[in-house]
mmCIF file of C-alpha atoms in Angstrom:
data_model
loop_
_atom_site.group_PDB
_atom_site.id
_atom_site.type_symbol
_atom_site.label_atom_id
_atom_site.label_comp_id
_atom_site.label_asym_id
_atom_site.label_seq_id
_atom_site.Cartn_x
_atom_site.Cartn_y
_atom_site.Cartn_z
ATOM 1 C CA ILE A 1064 30.364 -0.028 6.765
ATOM 2 C CA ASP A 1065 31.605 -3.563 7.497
ATOM 3 C CA LEU A 1066 29.677 -5.770 9.931
ATOM 4 C CA GLY A 1067 31.372 -8.861 11.342
ATOM 5 C CA PRO A 1068 30.730 -11.538 13.971
ATOM 6 C CA GLY A 1069 29.336 -10.199 17.222
ATOM 7 C CA GLU A 1070 28.075 -6.953 15.704
ATOM 8 C CA THR A 1071 24.312 -6.523 15.966
ATOM 9 C CA GLY A 1072 23.885 -4.062 13.107
ATOM 10 C CA CYS A 1073 23.901 -0.365 12.363
ATOM 11 C CA THR A 1074 21.674 2.638 11.695
ATOM 12 C CA VAL A 1075 22.182 5.220 8.958
ATOM 13 C CA GLU A 1076 19.728 8.109 8.925
ATOM 14 C CA ASN A 1077 19.170 11.645 7.653
ATOM 15 C CA VAL A 1078 22.013 11.656 5.140
ATOM 16 C CA ARG A 1079 22.363 12.292 1.398
ATOM 17 C CA PHE A 1080 25.033 10.663 -0.741
ATOM 18 C CA THR A 1081 26.263 12.143 -4.025
ATOM 19 C CA GLY A 1082 29.056 11.031 -6.309
ATOM 20 C CA ASP A 1083 29.976 9.048 -9.388
ATOM 21 C CA GLN A 1084 30.087 5.347 -8.504
ATOM 22 C CA ARG A 1085 28.966 4.461 -4.963
ATOM 23 C CA GLY A 1086 26.938 6.149 -2.282
ATOM 24 C CA LEU A 1087 26.616 3.931 0.781
ATOM 25 C CA THR A 1088 27.985 0.375 0.970
ATOM 26 C CA ILE A 1089 27.177 -1.964 3.859
ATOM 27 C CA ARG A 1090 28.834 -5.397 3.905
ATOM 28 C CA ALA A 1091 27.781 -8.062 6.397
ATOM 29 C CA SER A 1092 29.890 -11.222 6.632
ATOM 30 C CA ASP A 1093 30.560 -13.951 9.163
ATOM 31 C CA ALA A 1094 34.180 -14.825 8.551
ATOM 32 C CA VAL A 1095 33.943 -17.807 10.918
ATOM 33 C CA GLY A 1096 31.073 -19.361 8.994
ATOM 34 C CA ASP A 1097 29.154 -20.687 11.982
ATOM 35 C CA ASP A 1098 26.004 -18.582 11.726
ATOM 36 C CA SER A 1099 27.229 -16.249 14.459
ATOM 37 C CA LEU A 1100 26.267 -13.070 12.583
ATOM 38 C CA GLY A 1101 22.669 -11.983 12.940
ATOM 39 C CA ALA A 1102 22.286 -8.255 12.368
ATOM 40 C CA ASP A 1103 19.638 -5.565 11.917
ATOM 41 C CA VAL A 1104 20.413 -2.710 9.542
ATOM 42 C CA TYR A 1105 18.223 0.421 9.591
ATOM 43 C CA LEU A 1106 18.223 2.996 6.806
ATOM 44 C CA ASN A 1107 16.005 5.989 7.616
ATOM 45 C CA ASN A 1108 15.679 9.042 5.365
ATOM 46 C CA VAL A 1109 18.677 8.121 3.222
ATOM 47 C CA SER A 1110 18.826 9.717 -0.225
ATOM 48 C CA SER A 1111 21.345 9.415 -3.026
ATOM 49 C CA ARG A 1112 22.207 10.891 -6.420
ATOM 50 C CA ILE A 1113 24.937 8.836 -8.059
ATOM 51 C CA LEU A 1114 25.673 9.829 -11.663
ATOM 52 C CA GLY A 1115 27.991 7.052 -12.893
ATOM 53 C CA SER A 1116 26.646 4.730 -15.576
ATOM 54 C CA GLU A 1117 27.496 1.765 -13.308
ATOM 55 C CA GLY A 1118 26.913 3.535 -10.017
ATOM 56 C CA ILE A 1119 24.795 2.299 -7.095
ATOM 57 C CA GLY A 1120 23.153 4.602 -4.583
ATOM 58 C CA VAL A 1121 22.975 2.075 -1.731
ATOM 59 C CA ASN A 1122 24.888 -1.201 -2.089
ATOM 60 C CA LEU A 1123 24.046 -3.934 0.449
ATOM 61 C CA SER A 1124 25.817 -7.313 0.562
ATOM 62 C CA VAL A 1125 25.408 -10.328 2.822
ATOM 63 C CA GLU A 1126 27.775 -13.303 2.686
ATOM 64 C CA GLY A 1127 29.533 -15.923 4.790
ATOM 65 C CA ASN A 1128 26.516 -17.805 6.136
ATOM 66 C CA SER A 1129 24.964 -14.706 7.699
ATOM 67 C CA LEU A 1130 21.453 -13.578 8.613
ATOM 68 C CA VAL A 1131 20.633 -9.885 8.183
ATOM 69 C CA ASP A 1132 17.355 -7.951 8.388
ATOM 70 C CA PHE A 1133 17.230 -4.641 6.505
ATOM 71 C CA HIS A 1134 14.687 -1.983 7.459
ATOM 72 C CA VAL A 1135 14.474 0.800 4.858
ATOM 73 C CA ASP A 1136 12.189 3.806 5.362
ATOM 74 C CA ASP A 1137 11.827 7.031 3.355
ATOM 75 C CA ARG A 1138 14.572 6.165 0.896
ATOM 76 C CA ASP A 1139 14.862 8.671 -1.987
ATOM 77 C CA SER A 1140 16.873 7.564 -5.014
ATOM 78 C CA GLU A 1141 17.809 9.684 -8.028
ATOM 79 C CA ASP A 1142 20.635 7.417 -9.161
ATOM 80 C CA ARG A 1143 21.463 6.970 -12.808
ATOM 81 C CA ALA A 1144 22.156 3.231 -12.906
ATOM 82 C CA ILE A 1145 20.929 1.357 -9.802
ATOM 83 C CA GLY A 1146 19.187 2.899 -6.830
ATOM 84 C CA THR A 1147 19.385 0.139 -4.213
ATOM 85 C CA ALA A 1148 21.138 -3.225 -4.668
ATOM 86 C CA LEU A 1149 21.065 -6.247 -2.350
ATOM 87 C CA PHE A 1150 23.529 -9.077 -3.100
ATOM 88 C CA VAL A 1151 23.273 -12.249 -0.998
ATOM 89 C CA LYS A 1152 25.514 -15.319 -1.269
ATOM 90 C CA ASP A 1153 27.212 -18.158 0.659
ATOM 91 C CA THR A 1154 24.043 -19.806 2.062
ATOM 92 C CA SER A 1155 23.090 -16.558 3.778
ATOM 93 C CA VAL A 1156 19.618 -15.250 4.542
ATOM 94 C CA ALA A 1157 18.556 -11.629 3.983
ATOM 95 C CA ARG A 1158 15.186 -10.007 4.572
ATOM 96 C CA LEU A 1159 14.433 -6.472 3.449
ATOM 97 C CA VAL A 1160 11.332 -4.392 4.175
ATOM 98 C CA ALA A 1161 11.052 -1.005 2.460
ATOM 99 C CA ASN A 1162 8.398 1.619 3.217
ATOM 100 C CA ARG A 1163 7.701 4.976 1.526
ATOM 101 C CA CYS A 1164 10.632 4.770 -0.865
ATOM 102 C CA LYS A 1165 10.809 6.861 -4.047
ATOM 103 C CA ASP A 1166 13.020 5.929 -6.974
ATOM 104 C CA VAL A 1167 13.649 7.711 -10.270
ATOM 105 C CA SER A 1168 16.361 7.500 -12.902
ATOM 106 C CA GLU A 1169 18.725 10.462 -12.634
ATOM 107 C CA PRO A 1170 16.972 12.978 -14.877
ATOM 108 C CA MET A 1171 19.977 14.625 -16.567
ATOM 109 C CA HIS A 1172 21.081 11.480 -18.411
ATOM 110 C CA PRO A 1173 19.449 8.864 -20.673
ATOM 111 C CA ILE A 1174 18.032 5.764 -19.034
ATOM 112 C CA VAL A 1175 20.772 3.154 -18.545
ATOM 113 C CA PRO A 1176 19.636 -0.063 -20.305
ATOM 114 C CA SER A 1177 21.007 -2.257 -17.503
ATOM 115 C CA GLY A 1178 19.750 0.036 -14.755
ATOM 116 C CA ALA A 1179 17.131 -0.663 -12.113
ATOM 117 C CA GLY A 1180 15.569 1.095 -9.186
ATOM 118 C CA TRP A 1181 15.947 -2.022 -7.037
ATOM 119 C CA LEU A 1182 18.237 -5.003 -7.710
ATOM 120 C CA PHE A 1183 17.896 -8.186 -5.627
ATOM 121 C CA GLU A 1184 20.294 -11.064 -6.313
ATOM 122 C CA GLY A 1185 20.702 -14.369 -4.525
ATOM 123 C CA GLN A 1186 23.355 -17.002 -5.262
ATOM 124 C CA ASP A 1187 25.018 -19.993 -3.601
ATOM 125 C CA GLU A 1188 21.877 -21.471 -2.005
ATOM 126 C CA THR A 1189 20.713 -18.312 -0.300
ATOM 127 C CA PHE A 1190 17.264 -17.078 0.685
ATOM 128 C CA VAL A 1191 16.131 -13.510 0.043
ATOM 129 C CA ALA A 1192 12.744 -12.106 1.077
ATOM 130 C CA VAL A 1193 11.818 -8.570 0.027
ATOM 131 C CA LYS A 1194 8.754 -6.446 0.792
ATOM 132 C CA LEU A 1195 8.172 -3.119 -0.962
ATOM 133 C CA ASN A 1196 5.341 -1.117 0.605
ATOM 134 C CA ASN A 1197 4.015 2.347 -0.325
ATOM 135 C CA SER A 1198 6.905 2.803 -2.717
ATOM 136 C CA SER A 1199 7.304 3.995 -6.289
ATOM 137 C CA SER A 1200 9.634 3.701 -9.258
ATOM 138 C CA ARG A 1201 9.500 5.801 -12.428
ATOM 139 C CA ASP A 1202 11.502 6.533 -15.582
ATOM 140 C CA ARG A 1203 13.517 3.336 -15.154
ATOM 141 C CA ALA A 1204 14.604 0.629 -17.554
ATOM 142 C CA ARG A 1205 13.485 -1.648 -14.739
ATOM 143 C CA GLY A 1206 11.669 -0.706 -11.579
ATOM 144 C CA VAL A 1207 12.728 -3.929 -9.853
ATOM 145 C CA LEU A 1208 15.252 -6.474 -11.176
ATOM 146 C CA THR A 1209 15.635 -9.893 -9.519
ATOM 147 C CA GLN A 1210 18.216 -12.609 -10.104
ATOM 148 C CA GLN A 1211 18.256 -16.076 -8.594
ATOM 149 C CA LEU A 1212 21.314 -18.303 -9.085
ATOM 150 C CA ASP A 1213 22.550 -21.665 -7.779
ATOM 151 C CA THR A 1214 19.248 -22.947 -6.312
ATOM 152 C CA SER A 1215 18.770 -19.768 -4.328
ATOM 153 C CA GLN A 1216 15.303 -18.528 -3.447
ATOM 154 C CA VAL A 1217 14.035 -14.979 -3.895
ATOM 155 C CA ASP A 1218 10.547 -14.057 -2.707
ATOM 156 C CA LEU A 1219 9.273 -10.622 -3.705
ATOM 157 C CA TYR A 1220 6.198 -8.936 -2.211
ATOM 158 C CA VAL A 1221 5.036 -5.621 -3.670
ATOM 159 C CA THR A 1222 2.124 -3.888 -1.934
ATOM 160 C CA HIS A 1223 0.493 -0.462 -2.377
ATOM 161 C CA SER A 1224 3.219 0.687 -4.761
ATOM 162 C CA ALA A 1225 3.334 2.546 -8.076
ATOM 163 C CA PHE A 1226 5.351 2.072 -11.273
ATOM 164 C CA SER A 1227 5.346 4.746 -13.961
ATOM 165 C CA ASN A 1228 7.222 4.810 -17.279
ATOM 166 C CA CYS A 1229 9.320 1.759 -16.426
ATOM 167 C CA GLY A 1230 10.926 0.245 -19.491
ATOM 168 C CA LEU A 1231 13.136 1.558 -22.279
ATOM 169 C CA LEU A 1232 10.549 3.969 -23.596
ATOM 170 C CA SER A 1233 13.031 6.734 -24.329
ATOM 171 C CA LEU A 1234 15.739 4.636 -26.026
ATOM 172 C CA VAL A 1235 15.991 3.186 -29.534
ATOM 173 C CA PRO A 1236 17.955 -0.087 -29.288
ATOM 174 C CA PRO A 1237 20.651 -0.957 -31.849
ATOM 175 C CA ALA A 1238 19.586 -3.090 -34.799
ATOM 176 C CA GLY A 1239 19.205 -6.741 -33.863
ATOM 177 C CA VAL A 1240 19.230 -6.092 -30.111
ATOM 178 C CA VAL A 1241 16.270 -7.353 -28.126
ATOM 179 C CA VAL A 1242 15.450 -4.917 -25.363
ATOM 180 C CA VAL A 1243 13.833 -6.203 -22.188
ATOM 181 C CA GLY A 1244 12.702 -4.199 -19.221
ATOM 182 C CA GLY A 1245 9.658 -2.985 -17.409
ATOM 183 C CA ALA A 1246 8.280 -2.463 -13.955
ATOM 184 C CA ILE A 1247 9.456 -5.791 -12.507
ATOM 185 C CA GLU A 1248 11.834 -8.058 -14.395
ATOM 186 C CA GLU A 1249 13.603 -11.340 -13.748
ATOM 187 C CA ALA A 1250 17.055 -11.821 -15.167
ATOM 188 C CA VAL A 1251 16.853 -15.339 -13.723
ATOM 189 C CA GLY A 1252 13.590 -16.646 -12.278
ATOM 190 C CA VAL A 1253 12.645 -15.902 -8.702
ATOM 191 C CA THR A 1254 10.688 -18.318 -6.568
ATOM 192 C CA ALA A 1255 7.567 -16.219 -6.006
ATOM 193 C CA ILE A 1256 6.195 -12.784 -6.795
ATOM 194 C CA THR A 1257 3.206 -11.460 -4.873
ATOM 195 C CA VAL A 1258 1.765 -8.120 -5.987
ATOM 196 C CA SER A 1259 -1.277 -6.527 -4.403
ATOM 197 C CA ASN A 1260 -2.922 -3.095 -4.444
ATOM 198 C CA SER A 1261 -0.223 -1.715 -6.756
ATOM 199 C CA ALA A 1262 -0.556 0.394 -9.910
ATOM 200 C CA PHE A 1263 1.356 0.042 -13.201
ATOM 201 C CA TYR A 1264 1.043 2.648 -15.933
ATOM 202 C CA ASP A 1265 3.015 3.676 -19.047
ATOM 203 C CA CYS A 1266 5.347 0.681 -18.646
ATOM 204 C CA THR A 1267 6.620 -1.367 -21.587
ATOM 205 C CA ALA A 1268 6.092 -4.446 -19.433
ATOM 206 C CA GLU A 1269 4.687 -4.875 -15.957
ATOM 207 C CA LEU A 1270 5.743 -8.297 -14.710
ATOM 208 C CA PRO A 1271 8.075 -10.976 -16.151
ATOM 209 C CA GLN A 1272 6.621 -12.785 -19.140
ATOM 210 C CA TYR A 1273 9.169 -15.438 -19.870
ATOM 211 C CA ALA A 1274 10.214 -17.102 -16.586
ATOM 212 C CA ALA A 1275 8.436 -19.878 -14.717
ATOM 213 C CA THR A 1276 7.365 -17.725 -11.808
ATOM 214 C CA ASN A 1277 4.766 -18.387 -9.162
ATOM 215 C CA TYR A 1278 2.550 -15.292 -9.366
ATOM 216 C CA THR A 1279 -0.012 -14.104 -6.874
ATOM 217 C CA LEU A 1280 -1.866 -11.012 -8.115
ATOM 218 C CA ASP A 1281 -4.731 -9.365 -6.271
ATOM 219 C CA GLY A 1282 -6.276 -5.915 -6.444
ATOM 220 C CA ASN A 1283 -3.852 -4.240 -8.868
ATOM 221 C CA LEU A 1284 -4.212 -1.670 -11.624
ATOM 222 C CA LEU A 1285 -2.700 -3.311 -14.723
ATOM 223 C CA GLN A 1286 -2.537 -2.652 -18.459
ATOM 224 C CA GLU A 1287 -1.379 -6.062 -19.728
ATOM 225 C CA VAL A 1288 -4.368 -8.196 -20.679
ATOM 226 C CA ALA A 1289 -2.821 -11.521 -19.651
ATOM 227 C CA LEU A 1290 -1.908 -10.243 -16.205
ATOM 228 C CA LEU A 1291 -5.254 -8.555 -15.730
ATOM 229 C CA ALA A 1292 -6.957 -11.867 -16.425
ATOM 230 C CA ALA A 1293 -4.836 -13.476 -13.698
ATOM 231 C CA ASP A 1294 -5.832 -10.881 -11.099
ATOM 232 C CA PRO A 1295 -9.242 -11.745 -9.572
ATOM 233 C CA ASN A 1296 -9.733 -8.142 -8.431
ATOM 234 C CA GLY A 1297 -7.676 -6.289 -11.011
ATOM 235 C CA VAL A 1298 -8.703 -3.072 -12.751
ATOM 236 C CA THR A 1299 -7.295 -1.080 -15.638
ATOM 237 C CA GLY A 1300 -7.254 2.541 -16.799
ATOM 238 C CA ASN A 1301 -5.410 5.761 -16.111
ATOM 239 C CA PRO A 1302 -4.624 5.901 -12.368
ATOM 240 C CA LEU A 1303 -5.007 9.711 -12.387
ATOM 241 C CA TRP A 1304 -1.956 10.380 -10.269
ATOM 242 C CA VAL A 1305 -1.525 14.036 -9.303
ATOM 243 C CA ASP A 1306 1.836 14.314 -11.116
ATOM 244 C CA ALA A 1307 3.790 11.118 -11.733
ATOM 245 C CA ASN A 1308 6.510 13.062 -13.553
ATOM 246 C CA ALA A 1309 7.193 14.932 -10.318
ATOM 247 C CA GLY A 1310 6.877 11.805 -8.177
ATOM 248 C CA ASP A 1311 3.490 12.762 -6.731
ATOM 249 C CA PHE A 1312 1.428 9.547 -6.657
ATOM 250 C CA HIS A 1313 -1.562 10.910 -4.771
ATOM 251 C CA ILE A 1314 -4.719 10.064 -6.708
ATOM 252 C CA LEU A 1315 -7.372 12.387 -8.068
ATOM 253 C CA PRO A 1316 -11.161 12.032 -8.014
ATOM 254 C CA GLY A 1317 -12.354 9.499 -10.574
ATOM 255 C CA SER A 1318 -9.215 7.373 -10.383
ATOM 256 C CA PRO A 1319 -9.825 3.623 -10.822
ATOM 257 C CA CYS A 1320 -7.461 3.197 -7.868
ATOM 258 C CA LEU A 1321 -10.138 4.530 -5.523
ATOM 259 C CA GLY A 1322 -11.759 1.776 -3.504
ATOM 260 C CA ASN A 1323 -10.639 -1.087 -5.751
ATOM 261 C CA GLY A 1324 -7.880 -2.497 -3.566
ATOM 262 C CA VAL A 1325 -8.167 -5.582 -1.393
ATOM 263 C CA THR A 1326 -7.971 -5.755 2.387
ATOM 264 C CA GLY A 1327 -5.675 -7.891 4.498
ATOM 265 C CA THR A 1328 -2.371 -6.671 3.026
ATOM 266 C CA GLY A 1329 -0.877 -5.945 6.435
ATOM 267 C CA VAL A 1330 0.121 -2.423 5.355
ATOM 268 C CA LEU A 1331 -1.552 -0.159 7.910
ATOM 269 C CA GLU A 1332 -0.458 3.295 6.687
ATOM 270 C CA ASP A 1333 0.005 5.041 3.336
ATOM 271 C CA LEU A 1334 2.886 7.156 2.043
ATOM 272 C CA ASP A 1335 1.749 10.110 4.208
ATOM 273 C CA GLY A 1336 1.334 8.025 7.347
ATOM 274 C CA ASP A 1337 -2.457 8.129 7.055
ATOM 275 C CA ALA A 1338 -4.311 5.034 8.239
ATOM 276 C CA ARG A 1339 -5.343 2.493 5.616
ATOM 277 C CA SER A 1340 -8.668 1.839 7.233
ATOM 278 C CA GLY A 1341 -10.665 1.119 4.115
ATOM 279 C CA CYS A 1342 -13.184 3.770 5.157
ATOM 280 C CA ALA A 1343 -15.700 5.396 2.839
ATOM 281 C CA ASN A 1344 -14.602 4.102 -0.572
ATOM 282 C CA GLY A 1345 -12.748 0.951 0.474
ATOM 283 C CA MET A 1346 -9.007 0.262 0.299
ATOM 284 C CA ASP A 1347 -7.206 2.165 -2.463
ATOM 285 C CA ILE A 1348 -4.623 0.947 -4.973
ATOM 286 C CA GLY A 1349 -1.176 2.503 -4.854
ATOM 287 C CA PRO A 1350 0.830 4.429 -2.240
ATOM 288 C CA ASP A 1351 -1.929 6.952 -1.456
ATOM 289 C CA GLU A 1352 -4.998 6.196 0.644
ATOM 290 C CA SER A 1353 -7.505 8.832 -0.375
ATOM 291 C CA PHE A 1354 -11.196 9.408 0.043
ATOM 292 C CA ASP A 1355 -12.131 11.011 -3.242
ATOM 293 C CA THR A 1356 -13.484 14.532 -2.755
ATOM 294 C CA ASP A 1357 -13.823 14.071 1.006
ATOM 295 C CA PHE A 1358 -10.755 13.567 3.143
ATOM 296 C CA TYR A 1359 -11.563 11.663 6.310
ATOM 297 C CA PHE A 1360 -9.273 11.487 9.273
ATOM 298 C CA THR A 1361 -9.417 9.292 12.333
ATOM 299 C CA THR A 1362 -7.547 10.423 15.405
ATOM 300 C CA GLY A 1363 -8.086 10.902 19.097
ATOM 301 C CA ASP A 1364 -6.416 14.304 18.939
ATOM 302 C CA PHE A 1365 -9.677 16.109 18.123
ATOM 303 C CA ALA A 1366 -10.942 15.969 21.690
ATOM 304 C CA SER A 1367 -10.848 19.734 22.196
ATOM 305 C CA LEU A 1368 -12.277 22.769 20.454
ATOM 306 C CA GLY A 1369 -10.170 24.773 18.055
ATOM 307 C CA GLU A 1370 -7.775 22.031 16.913
ATOM 308 C CA THR A 1371 -5.711 23.413 14.028
ATOM 309 C CA VAL A 1372 -5.397 21.358 10.863
ATOM 310 C CA VAL A 1373 -3.289 22.027 7.764
ATOM 311 C CA ALA A 1374 -4.543 20.938 4.347
ATOM 312 C CA ARG A 1375 -2.680 20.896 1.045
ATOM 313 C CA LEU A 1376 -4.909 21.464 -1.962
ATOM 314 C CA TYR A 1377 -4.298 20.402 -5.534
ATOM 315 C CA GLY A 1378 -5.864 21.692 -8.725
ATOM 316 C CA ASP A 1379 -5.354 23.639 -11.923
ATOM 317 C CA GLY A 1380 -3.749 27.053 -11.675
ATOM 318 C CA GLY A 1381 -6.325 29.755 -11.045
ATOM 319 C CA SER A 1382 -8.778 27.360 -9.395
ATOM 320 C CA VAL A 1383 -10.782 28.817 -6.548
ATOM 321 C CA GLY A 1384 -12.171 26.899 -3.605
ATOM 322 C CA VAL A 1385 -12.734 26.883 0.124
ATOM 323 C CA VAL A 1386 -12.187 24.105 2.628
ATOM 324 C CA ALA A 1387 -15.306 22.976 4.433
ATOM 325 C CA ALA A 1388 -15.412 20.749 7.477
ATOM 326 C CA GLY A 1389 -17.966 18.707 9.334
ATOM 327 C CA THR A 1390 -18.029 16.750 12.562
ATOM 328 C CA ALA A 1391 -19.391 13.347 13.387
ATOM 329 C CA SER A 1392 -20.036 11.179 16.393
ATOM 330 C CA SER A 1393 -17.311 9.222 18.110
ATOM 331 C CA MET A 1394 -18.392 6.152 16.148
ATOM 332 C CA PRO A 1395 -15.789 5.259 13.525
ATOM 333 C CA ILE A 1396 -16.686 6.433 10.033
ATOM 334 C CA CYS A 1397 -15.760 3.004 8.679
ATOM 335 C CA ASN A 1398 -18.685 1.231 10.247
ATOM 336 C CA GLY A 1399 -21.250 3.240 8.310
ATOM 337 C CA ASN A 1400 -23.121 4.190 11.470
ATOM 338 C CA LEU A 1401 -22.786 7.946 11.970
ATOM 339 C CA ASP A 1402 -25.142 8.933 14.766
ATOM 340 C CA ILE A 1403 -24.860 12.689 14.334
ATOM 341 C CA THR A 1404 -23.520 14.604 11.349
ATOM 342 C CA LEU A 1405 -23.541 18.357 10.962
ATOM 343 C CA PRO A 1406 -23.691 19.962 7.520
ATOM 344 C CA TYR A 1407 -20.345 20.973 6.145
ATOM 345 C CA VAL A 1408 -19.497 24.575 6.982
ATOM 346 C CA ALA A 1409 -16.838 26.722 5.331
ATOM 347 C CA VAL A 1410 -13.792 27.055 7.561
ATOM 348 C CA THR A 1411 -11.478 28.968 5.220
ATOM 349 C CA SER A 1412 -11.838 31.981 2.999
ATOM 350 C CA ALA A 1413 -11.594 31.612 -0.763
ATOM 351 C CA ILE A 1414 -8.287 30.132 -1.915
ATOM 352 C CA VAL A 1415 -6.904 30.862 -5.362
ATOM 353 C CA LEU A 1416 -4.306 28.359 -6.522
ATOM 354 C CA PRO A 1417 -1.290 29.999 -8.162
ATOM 355 C CA GLY A 1418 -0.456 29.571 -11.833
ATOM 356 C CA SER A 1419 -2.489 29.590 -15.005
ATOM 357 C CA PRO A 1420 -5.292 27.252 -16.104
ATOM 358 C CA GLY A 1421 -3.993 23.943 -17.451
ATOM 359 C CA THR A 1422 -1.018 23.884 -15.092
ATOM 360 C CA ARG A 1423 -0.889 21.802 -11.928
ATOM 361 C CA SER A 1424 -0.697 23.793 -8.741
ATOM 362 C CA THR A 1425 -0.884 23.390 -4.979
ATOM 363 C CA ALA A 1426 -1.726 25.632 -2.059
ATOM 364 C CA THR A 1427 -1.683 25.152 1.692
ATOM 365 C CA THR A 1428 -4.250 26.430 4.154
ATOM 366 C CA SER A 1429 -5.101 25.886 7.801
ATOM 367 C CA PHE A 1430 -8.452 25.680 9.548
ATOM 368 C CA THR A 1431 -10.065 24.572 12.780
ATOM 369 C CA ILE A 1432 -12.470 21.707 13.175
ATOM 370 C CA PRO A 1433 -15.852 22.796 14.616
ATOM 371 C CA MET A 1434 -17.125 20.662 17.453
ATOM 372 C CA ASN A 1435 -20.623 19.256 17.293
ATOM 373 C CA PRO A 1436 -22.425 20.882 20.259
ATOM 374 C CA ALA A 1437 -24.167 17.597 21.009
ATOM 375 C CA LEU A 1438 -20.787 15.968 21.584
ATOM 376 C CA VAL A 1439 -19.088 18.498 23.848
ATOM 377 C CA GLY A 1440 -17.144 16.595 26.457
ATOM 378 C CA ILE A 1441 -17.004 13.407 24.358
ATOM 379 C CA PRO A 1442 -13.599 12.670 22.769
ATOM 380 C CA MET A 1443 -14.110 13.004 19.047
ATOM 381 C CA THR A 1444 -12.408 10.292 17.069
ATOM 382 C CA THR A 1445 -13.558 11.105 13.567
ATOM 383 C CA GLY A 1446 -14.131 14.099 11.347
ATOM 384 C CA SER A 1447 -13.966 15.067 7.729
ATOM 385 C CA ALA A 1448 -13.085 17.914 5.405
ATOM 386 C CA HIS A 1449 -13.511 18.560 1.714
ATOM 387 C CA VAL A 1450 -13.130 21.290 -0.889
ATOM 388 C CA THR A 1451 -16.224 23.128 -1.990
ATOM 389 C CA SER A 1452 -17.072 26.159 -4.133
ATOM 390 C CA PRO A 1453 -17.230 29.685 -2.739
ATOM 391 C CA PRO A 1454 -20.657 31.292 -3.242
ATOM 392 C CA GLY A 1455 -21.108 32.335 -6.858
ATOM 393 C CA LEU A 1456 -17.928 30.654 -8.100
ATOM 394 C CA ALA A 1457 -17.490 27.339 -9.899
ATOM 395 C CA LEU A 1458 -15.282 24.687 -8.335
ATOM 396 C CA GLY A 1459 -11.831 24.724 -9.920
ATOM 397 C CA ALA A 1460 -10.652 21.930 -12.174
ATOM 398 C CA ASN A 1461 -9.392 18.861 -10.315
ATOM 399 C CA LEU A 1462 -9.508 20.771 -7.040
ATOM 400 C CA ARG A 1463 -9.232 18.508 -4.029
ATOM 401 C CA ILE A 1464 -7.413 17.966 -0.763
ATOM 402 C CA VAL A 1465 -4.414 15.687 -1.184
ATOM 403 C CA GLU A 1466 -2.955 15.910 2.302
ATOM 404 C CA ILE A 1467 -4.221 16.874 5.737
ATOM 405 C CA GLU A 1468 -2.417 16.807 9.026
ATOM 406 C CA LEU A 1469 -2.348 18.310 12.492
#
């Protein structure tokens, strides 16, 4: 897709690209050079699986003194070399905001040493601003690679994201070759990197170590001692993701991600679209906003009796549990002032998760939320549900609700 002067942008949605070298390419250029091109590009539910060793799933370029805003939502990349690339030059300005994007190196091939989930490059006195929210990158030589040339400026903001197994963990480099890589890497120094409420685990490196970068770190889960010391609210440990190898970055009970994030990030929803309200346990680190063994929801849709809710459970194969629900007053749960709370009551029959013990498994069930009799006629804005044990049976290993929706 080529965008020129007078064109306001384009939208690409609900499409999957496969091939060897390129999936989708969008070029934006003002041939006149008088700043007449200002475009908005929307990518919604765009996935790609490009198998070439130099292939790019989505290739974005801005040149010729242009201004382009990129809006990327629900991007799914399984590309071997580079998932999404943004090249900006000729004194142009590009801004990219990505939400709920999943990236993984194409699993049938070795990790490409020069590969990256995201590549952002600015040259010829350009400005590039990138925000990655509720996103993840795993099994990559580099989760994010930035390059800044010719007095260009690249600002990178990473919030509520997850990086797993980023770095050349599966490759043995040739003798005498110094291998670099990790979750976020600078080929040439960027102007600023801001990382908040994000989790890094099983990465050879987490953030650039050798470039003069202006870091702002706050509320992250980190393994590197030097970075952890620079984060005033940082934590460490195993994030207890449900299954990082399968791209499931929901968090389990006991995760250090629970409640250790910071507020004020501006990211209002998590990867499932659930509100990041900071209720119960406080703001969580990573793409998932959970509430430990209880799953709270806040919505005005529970104003009538018999509202049907679907819950997805997670646990070890063979685990047995039931979903229990309770109701509360119309006061928000966040404020800690629940006027009326009924005991939890079982709303489903016993659920046995498929599979054998020691294997991860999921099951889906539906239930109705009981209405507190004292609140009949009052729109109910809050409620809660959790997994409990059936009478006479022990709660299954790791059993919890990981998703709930109308």
